[in-house]
Amino acid sequence: MGETYLAEDTRLRRQVALKFLPASYQYDPDRREAFLKEARATSALRSPHIAAIYDIDEHDGRIFIVMEYIEGDLLSGKIGGGPMPLSDAVAIAAQVADALTEAHSLGIIHCDIKSANVIVNDRGMVKLFDFGISQVIEDKSAEESDDRTKRIGRQTELGVVLGTAAYMSPEQALGRTLDQRSDIFSLGIVLYEMLTGRVPFEGANSVEIIDKIVHEEPVPLARLNYSVSPPLEQIVRKCLEKDRERRYQSARELLIDLRNFQRDYDSGAVPTGSLDRRTQVARKVRTARAVNSLAILPLVNGGNDPDTDYLSDGITESIINNLAQLPRLRVMARSTVFRYKGQEADPREVGRELGVRAVLTGRVFVRGNRLVIKAELVDTNDGAHLWGEQYNRTLSDIFAIEEEISREISEKLRLKLNGEQKRRLAKRHTDKTAAYQLYLKGRYYWNKRTEEGLKKGIEHFQQAIAVDQNYALAYAGLADSYNLLASYSALPPSEAFKVAKQAATQALGLDPMLAEAHVSLAATKTWYDWDWEGAEQEYKRAIELNPSYATAYQWYALDLAGMGRIEEALRMMERAQELDPLSLIINLNVARVLYFARDYDRAIEQCLKAIEMYPDFALALRRLGQAYSQQQRYEEAIEAFLKAIATSDNDSETMAALGHTYAVSDRRAEAERMLDELIKMSKRVYVSPYSIARVHTGLGNTEQALEWLEKACEQRHGILAYLKVEPVFDPLRSEVRFTDLLRKMGLDG
């Protein structure tokens, strides 16, 4: 109906809202008349819960209304896809009912009651606005009740359907004559939405929605939100009666019931004994048995601002890490739940897919210096609401919010925690908000698992440390980044692993209980120091500190595989998969261990699963090609390698694998060409001697292969940790120099 601007009334020195009729409608007499009638209708109302009209004027031929400026949030945003606290929902509904009592007393029907037409401020004060399609009841008694109604004209013709489909009453949807009971039905929809996070009548389009409004009953509230007691459900049900004669007959009647319920709820006198037997039994079962498995879905960035994605992702990851430390609770790992990012996932379907009993969903909004988080915990057995809360704090309170969410979830899941476990849950790794935000940005880029992302992550971790030099988690993030850069051959091992080890050691010096830092240090012990026993001790300690940390099991499995303890490695990988079933890298590393075990059929099957999850996953394509090559399925191997190279520039390891396959498939000229390319590339970027040794081995150049492997040993390249089990080097195992290499690395046992 208009374009609205924030303005200042210079005479009264107050902020106001100016609502202009759009320029395209300035000369449309019907639109102008409708606009004027909105102003007249609203100006006739005297309610603290209705946005006031101060004036109507015209400037340069454009007509505008001067309205009260209201600070606050749209109710639709506050709902945010999850149930609101019950007391808040009832208080808001009561204030809207109070506004309608005033409007209806003057014969004015709003005709578009919906959560997007209600504003709620920080104090919980409600304002109803947008009377743009309102109607006046043609009732003589109403006209005579107050002279103010005489100057309000009729807004729409009979039979014309105006409004928002999901919030219409049956009579409004059918284009029939309306009265005040239509607004009551719409308010019932809003109350239902506040209590469940969804409207009662949903469909793919307006036709489907209207059909359900006219013919179907909504899902009972108690099935979606167990905190809703029978008296409140009865209020909502009475609002949503399709027969308006069975509905509340006036907004005042509804207002009285809502206020009575508020009084009884606040005093603890709301009865709960009238539930049907099935519901009572379901509640008893739920409360008697603690939930032992949980998935925390990525919190939605409610503002859709890509610059704050790091915050919604980071808060999700922090809550996962907090709760993963609790005993008797299986928490799905980050990489599994983040497969649902950007999807409108049904918690019950997620529960079935992941095998968990509860799912946490929520939204994050950043408004200036304010942080708003809405969270809901759902029982995946029946979709029931276990807990829900909204937090509206300053950004500096982010630690307190995360702690509060973790604590309240542990309580709702009926987990019995001892003093040490409670202290862990409330533990803060830094008290400086700026450092924490930089750390979250670092992890955001680290999780991209690209060379560019890792380097950006390092920048942010270093900035976090500059803000707080005692921030152990930031040092752990730094260690993880350099470990991966070394394993990706993006930096020389002597440079990357030394920094990683130093950062991990620093983290543990600050916090010996930090599982992530133990894993980071273990990785350097495996890939750089070849300290197999020391690495194993670090992995075991990390798992002891955080039994739900999937990366600890995954990297420990690779450590075991490098030592030739394949069966143990596979068992450890199975545990990592249980915690993180949708992780691409874990699924792929299962294939890697199977490849080391020479079980190529299962390795190929596992690679294909990873590629099905992410078709352009270069590492999965490389591993697939390697398994094909060992089965002498050379054409399939070459095809996989070429696809991998096409998706990742300067991937020297895949180029080496391709060169090896060319060599063993009697395409010697192509293998030698690939070898030349690798040597040329090594003059521009780091190329591991291990990769060059791979091609020489395929070509049968034993002396050159051993020479390049010895160079890799001098440089301590991480991939050399799997020399004992790598099938490519089987032709060299009888060579004394090869045996000496294994002995030097402590792998001769």
Short mmCIF file of N, CA, C and O in Angstrom, two decimals, residues 538-605:
data_model
loop_
_atom_site.label_atom_id
_atom_site.label_comp_id
_atom_site.label_asym_id
_atom_site.label_seq_id
_atom_site.Cartn_x
_atom_site.Cartn_y
_atom_site.Cartn_z
N GLU A 538 49.05 -39.15 22.57
CA GLU A 538 48.31 -37.89 22.41
C GLU A 538 46.89 -38.16 21.92
O GLU A 538 45.93 -37.53 22.38
N TYR A 539 46.75 -39.07 20.96
CA TYR A 539 45.40 -39.39 20.46
C TYR A 539 44.54 -39.99 21.57
O TYR A 539 43.36 -39.63 21.71
N LYS A 540 45.10 -40.89 22.33
CA LYS A 540 44.34 -41.51 23.42
C LYS A 540 43.92 -40.48 24.46
O LYS A 540 42.80 -40.52 24.98
N ARG A 541 44.80 -39.53 24.73
CA ARG A 541 44.47 -38.48 25.70
C ARG A 541 43.36 -37.58 25.16
O ARG A 541 42.44 -37.20 25.89
N ALA A 542 43.42 -37.26 23.88
CA ALA A 542 42.37 -36.42 23.26
C ALA A 542 41.02 -37.12 23.35
O ALA A 542 40.00 -36.49 23.68
N ILE A 543 40.98 -38.41 23.06
CA ILE A 543 39.72 -39.17 23.10
C ILE A 543 39.20 -39.26 24.53
O ILE A 543 37.99 -39.19 24.77
N GLU A 544 40.11 -39.39 25.48
CA GLU A 544 39.71 -39.42 26.90
C GLU A 544 39.07 -38.09 27.30
O GLU A 544 38.06 -38.06 28.02
N LEU A 545 39.64 -36.99 26.83
CA LEU A 545 39.11 -35.67 27.17
C LEU A 545 37.82 -35.35 26.44
O LEU A 545 36.94 -34.68 26.99
N ASN A 546 37.70 -35.79 25.20
CA ASN A 546 36.50 -35.50 24.40
C ASN A 546 36.14 -36.72 23.56
O ASN A 546 36.54 -36.84 22.41
N PRO A 547 35.36 -37.65 24.13
CA PRO A 547 35.03 -38.91 23.43
C PRO A 547 34.21 -38.71 22.16
O PRO A 547 34.03 -39.65 21.40
N SER A 548 33.68 -37.51 21.93
CA SER A 548 32.86 -37.25 20.74
C SER A 548 33.63 -36.52 19.65
O SER A 548 33.03 -36.09 18.66
N TYR A 549 34.94 -36.37 19.79
CA TYR A 549 35.73 -35.62 18.81
C TYR A 549 36.13 -36.57 17.68
O TYR A 549 37.11 -37.31 17.76
N ALA A 550 35.36 -36.51 16.58
CA ALA A 550 35.52 -37.46 15.48
C ALA A 550 36.91 -37.38 14.84
O ALA A 550 37.47 -38.40 14.43
N THR A 551 37.47 -36.18 14.75
CA THR A 551 38.78 -36.01 14.12
C THR A 551 39.86 -36.79 14.86
O THR A 551 40.80 -37.31 14.25
N ALA A 552 39.74 -36.89 16.18
CA ALA A 552 40.72 -37.65 16.97
C ALA A 552 40.73 -39.11 16.53
O ALA A 552 41.80 -39.71 16.34
N TYR A 553 39.56 -39.70 16.37
CA TYR A 553 39.48 -41.10 15.94
C TYR A 553 40.00 -41.26 14.51
O TYR A 553 40.68 -42.24 14.19
N GLN A 554 39.64 -40.31 13.65
CA GLN A 554 40.02 -40.39 12.25
C GLN A 554 41.54 -40.34 12.08
O GLN A 554 42.14 -41.19 11.41
N TRP A 555 42.17 -39.35 12.72
CA TRP A 555 43.62 -39.21 12.55
C TRP A 555 44.37 -40.32 13.29
O TRP A 555 45.44 -40.76 12.85
N TYR A 556 43.82 -40.78 14.40
CA TYR A 556 44.43 -41.91 15.11
C TYR A 556 44.39 -43.15 14.21
O TYR A 556 45.35 -43.93 14.15
N ALA A 557 43.27 -43.33 13.48
CA ALA A 557 43.15 -44.47 12.57
C ALA A 557 44.24 -44.42 11.50
O ALA A 557 44.84 -45.45 11.15
N LEU A 558 44.50 -43.23 10.97
CA LEU A 558 45.55 -43.10 9.94
C LEU A 558 46.93 -43.38 10.54
O LEU A 558 47.80 -43.97 9.88
N ASP A 559 47.13 -42.98 11.79
CA ASP A 559 48.38 -43.27 12.49
C ASP A 559 48.56 -44.79 12.61
O ASP A 559 49.64 -45.32 12.34
N LEU A 560 47.50 -45.49 13.00
CA LEU A 560 47.56 -46.95 13.14
C LEU A 560 47.80 -47.61 11.78
O LEU A 560 48.56 -48.58 11.68
N ALA A 561 47.15 -47.07 10.75
CA ALA A 561 47.33 -47.64 9.40
C ALA A 561 48.78 -47.50 8.95
O ALA A 561 49.36 -48.42 8.37
N GLY A 562 49.39 -46.33 9.24
CA GLY A 562 50.78 -46.12 8.85
C GLY A 562 51.71 -47.14 9.49
O GLY A 562 52.72 -47.53 8.89
N MET A 563 51.37 -47.60 10.70
CA MET A 563 52.19 -48.60 11.39
C MET A 563 51.86 -50.02 10.92
O MET A 563 52.46 -50.98 11.40
N GLY A 564 50.86 -50.14 10.04
CA GLY A 564 50.48 -51.46 9.55
C GLY A 564 49.44 -52.15 10.41
O GLY A 564 49.12 -53.32 10.17
N ARG A 565 48.86 -51.44 11.37
CA ARG A 565 47.83 -52.03 12.26
C ARG A 565 46.45 -51.76 11.64
O ARG A 565 45.66 -50.99 12.15
N ILE A 566 46.20 -52.44 10.53
CA ILE A 566 45.05 -52.12 9.68
C ILE A 566 43.72 -52.42 10.38
O ILE A 566 42.79 -51.60 10.31
N GLU A 567 43.60 -53.57 11.02
CA GLU A 567 42.33 -53.91 11.66
C GLU A 567 41.96 -52.91 12.74
O GLU A 567 40.81 -52.49 12.87
N GLU A 568 42.95 -52.50 13.54
CA GLU A 568 42.71 -51.48 14.56
C GLU A 568 42.31 -50.16 13.90
O GLU A 568 41.43 -49.44 14.41
N ALA A 569 42.97 -49.86 12.79
CA ALA A 569 42.66 -48.60 12.09
C ALA A 569 41.22 -48.60 11.60
O ALA A 569 40.51 -47.58 11.72
N LEU A 570 40.77 -49.72 11.05
CA LEU A 570 39.39 -49.79 10.55
C LEU A 570 38.38 -49.65 11.68
O LEU A 570 37.34 -49.00 11.53
N ARG A 571 38.68 -50.25 12.84
CA ARG A 571 37.76 -50.11 13.99
C ARG A 571 37.70 -48.66 14.45
O ARG A 571 36.63 -48.15 14.80
N MET A 572 38.83 -47.99 14.43
CA MET A 572 38.86 -46.59 14.84
C MET A 572 38.10 -45.71 13.84
O MET A 572 37.40 -44.78 14.21
N MET A 573 38.22 -46.03 12.55
CA MET A 573 37.48 -45.30 11.52
C MET A 573 35.97 -45.51 11.68
O MET A 573 35.18 -44.60 11.44
N GLU A 574 35.58 -46.72 12.06
CA GLU A 574 34.15 -46.99 12.27
C GLU A 574 33.60 -46.08 13.36
O GLU A 574 32.49 -45.56 13.27
N ARG A 575 34.39 -45.90 14.42
CA ARG A 575 33.96 -45.02 15.51
C ARG A 575 33.85 -43.58 15.02
O ARG A 575 32.90 -42.86 15.37
N ALA A 576 34.80 -43.13 14.19
CA ALA A 576 34.73 -41.78 13.63
C ALA A 576 33.48 -41.62 12.77
O ALA A 576 32.80 -40.59 12.83
N GLN A 577 33.14 -42.65 12.00
CA GLN A 577 31.95 -42.60 11.16
C GLN A 577 30.67 -42.54 11.99
O GLN A 577 29.70 -41.88 11.61
N GLU A 578 30.64 -43.24 13.12
CA GLU A 578 29.46 -43.19 14.00
C GLU A 578 29.20 -41.77 14.47
O GLU A 578 28.06 -41.33 14.55
N LEU A 579 30.27 -41.06 14.79
CA LEU A 579 30.14 -39.69 15.29
C LEU A 579 29.89 -38.69 14.17
O LEU A 579 29.25 -37.67 14.39
N ASP A 580 30.38 -38.98 12.98
CA ASP A 580 30.33 -38.02 11.88
C ASP A 580 29.99 -38.76 10.58
O ASP A 580 30.80 -38.81 9.65
N PRO A 581 28.78 -39.32 10.49
CA PRO A 581 28.45 -40.23 9.38
C PRO A 581 28.44 -39.58 8.00
O PRO A 581 28.62 -40.27 7.01
N LEU A 582 28.22 -38.27 7.91
CA LEU A 582 28.15 -37.62 6.61
C LEU A 582 29.43 -36.87 6.25
O LEU A 582 29.46 -36.15 5.26
N SER A 583 30.48 -37.05 7.03
CA SER A 583 31.74 -36.36 6.75
C SER A 583 32.38 -36.92 5.49
O SER A 583 32.66 -38.12 5.39
N LEU A 584 32.62 -36.04 4.52
CA LEU A 584 33.28 -36.47 3.29
C LEU A 584 34.67 -37.02 3.56
O LEU A 584 35.06 -38.07 3.04
N ILE A 585 35.44 -36.29 4.37
CA ILE A 585 36.84 -36.67 4.56
C ILE A 585 36.96 -37.96 5.36
O ILE A 585 37.83 -38.80 5.10
N ILE A 586 36.06 -38.18 6.32
CA ILE A 586 36.11 -39.44 7.08
C ILE A 586 35.73 -40.61 6.18
O ILE A 586 36.40 -41.66 6.18
N ASN A 587 34.67 -40.46 5.41
CA ASN A 587 34.29 -41.52 4.48
C ASN A 587 35.42 -41.82 3.50
O ASN A 587 35.66 -42.98 3.14
N LEU A 588 36.10 -40.78 3.08
CA LEU A 588 37.19 -40.97 2.14
C LEU A 588 38.40 -41.63 2.79
O LEU A 588 39.09 -42.45 2.18
N ASN A 589 38.66 -41.30 4.05
CA ASN A 589 39.79 -41.92 4.74
C ASN A 589 39.53 -43.38 5.10
O ASN A 589 40.47 -44.15 5.28
N VAL A 590 38.25 -43.75 5.19
CA VAL A 590 37.93 -45.18 5.30
C VAL A 590 38.43 -45.88 4.04
O VAL A 590 39.05 -46.95 4.09
N ALA A 591 38.15 -45.25 2.89
CA ALA A 591 38.63 -45.81 1.61
C ALA A 591 40.16 -45.89 1.60
O ALA A 591 40.75 -46.85 1.08
N ARG A 592 40.80 -44.90 2.19
CA ARG A 592 42.26 -44.87 2.19
C ARG A 592 42.84 -46.05 2.98
O ARG A 592 43.79 -46.71 2.55
N VAL A 593 42.25 -46.33 4.14
CA VAL A 593 42.72 -47.46 4.94
C VAL A 593 42.46 -48.78 4.21
O VAL A 593 43.31 -49.68 4.21
N LEU A 594 41.30 -48.89 3.56
CA LEU A 594 40.99 -50.09 2.79
C LEU A 594 41.97 -50.25 1.62
O LEU A 594 42.37 -51.38 1.28
N TYR A 595 42.38 -49.16 1.04
CA TYR A 595 43.39 -49.17 -0.04
C TYR A 595 44.72 -49.69 0.50
O TYR A 595 45.38 -50.53 -0.12
N PHE A 596 45.12 -49.20 1.68
CA PHE A 596 46.36 -49.69 2.29
C PHE A 596 46.26 -51.18 2.61
O PHE A 596 47.26 -51.90 2.58
N ALA A 597 45.03 -51.66 2.90
CA ALA A 597 44.81 -53.08 3.20
C ALA A 597 44.73 -53.93 1.95
O ALA A 597 44.52 -55.15 2.04
N ARG A 598 44.84 -53.28 0.79
CA ARG A 598 44.73 -53.95 -0.52
C ARG A 598 43.31 -54.46 -0.77
O ARG A 598 43.10 -55.34 -1.61
N ASP A 599 42.35 -53.93 -0.07
CA ASP A 599 40.94 -54.30 -0.29
C ASP A 599 40.36 -53.28 -1.26
O ASP A 599 39.59 -52.39 -0.90
N TYR A 600 40.72 -53.41 -2.54
CA TYR A 600 40.42 -52.36 -3.51
C TYR A 600 38.94 -52.27 -3.84
O TYR A 600 38.44 -51.16 -4.11
N ASP A 601 38.24 -53.38 -3.85
CA ASP A 601 36.80 -53.33 -4.16
C ASP A 601 36.06 -52.45 -3.16
O ASP A 601 35.25 -51.59 -3.54
N ARG A 602 36.32 -52.67 -1.88
CA ARG A 602 35.64 -51.87 -0.84
C ARG A 602 36.14 -50.43 -0.85
O ARG A 602 35.38 -49.50 -0.57
N ALA A 603 37.41 -50.24 -1.18
CA ALA A 603 37.95 -48.88 -1.27
C ALA A 603 37.24 -48.11 -2.38
O ALA A 603 36.86 -46.94 -2.21
N ILE A 604 37.05 -48.76 -3.53
CA ILE A 604 36.35 -48.12 -4.65
C ILE A 604 34.92 -47.80 -4.27
O ILE A 604 34.41 -46.70 -4.55
N GLU A 605 34.26 -48.74 -3.62
CA GLU A 605 32.87 -48.52 -3.19
C GLU A 605 32.77 -47.31 -2.27
O GLU A 605 31.87 -46.48 -2.39
#
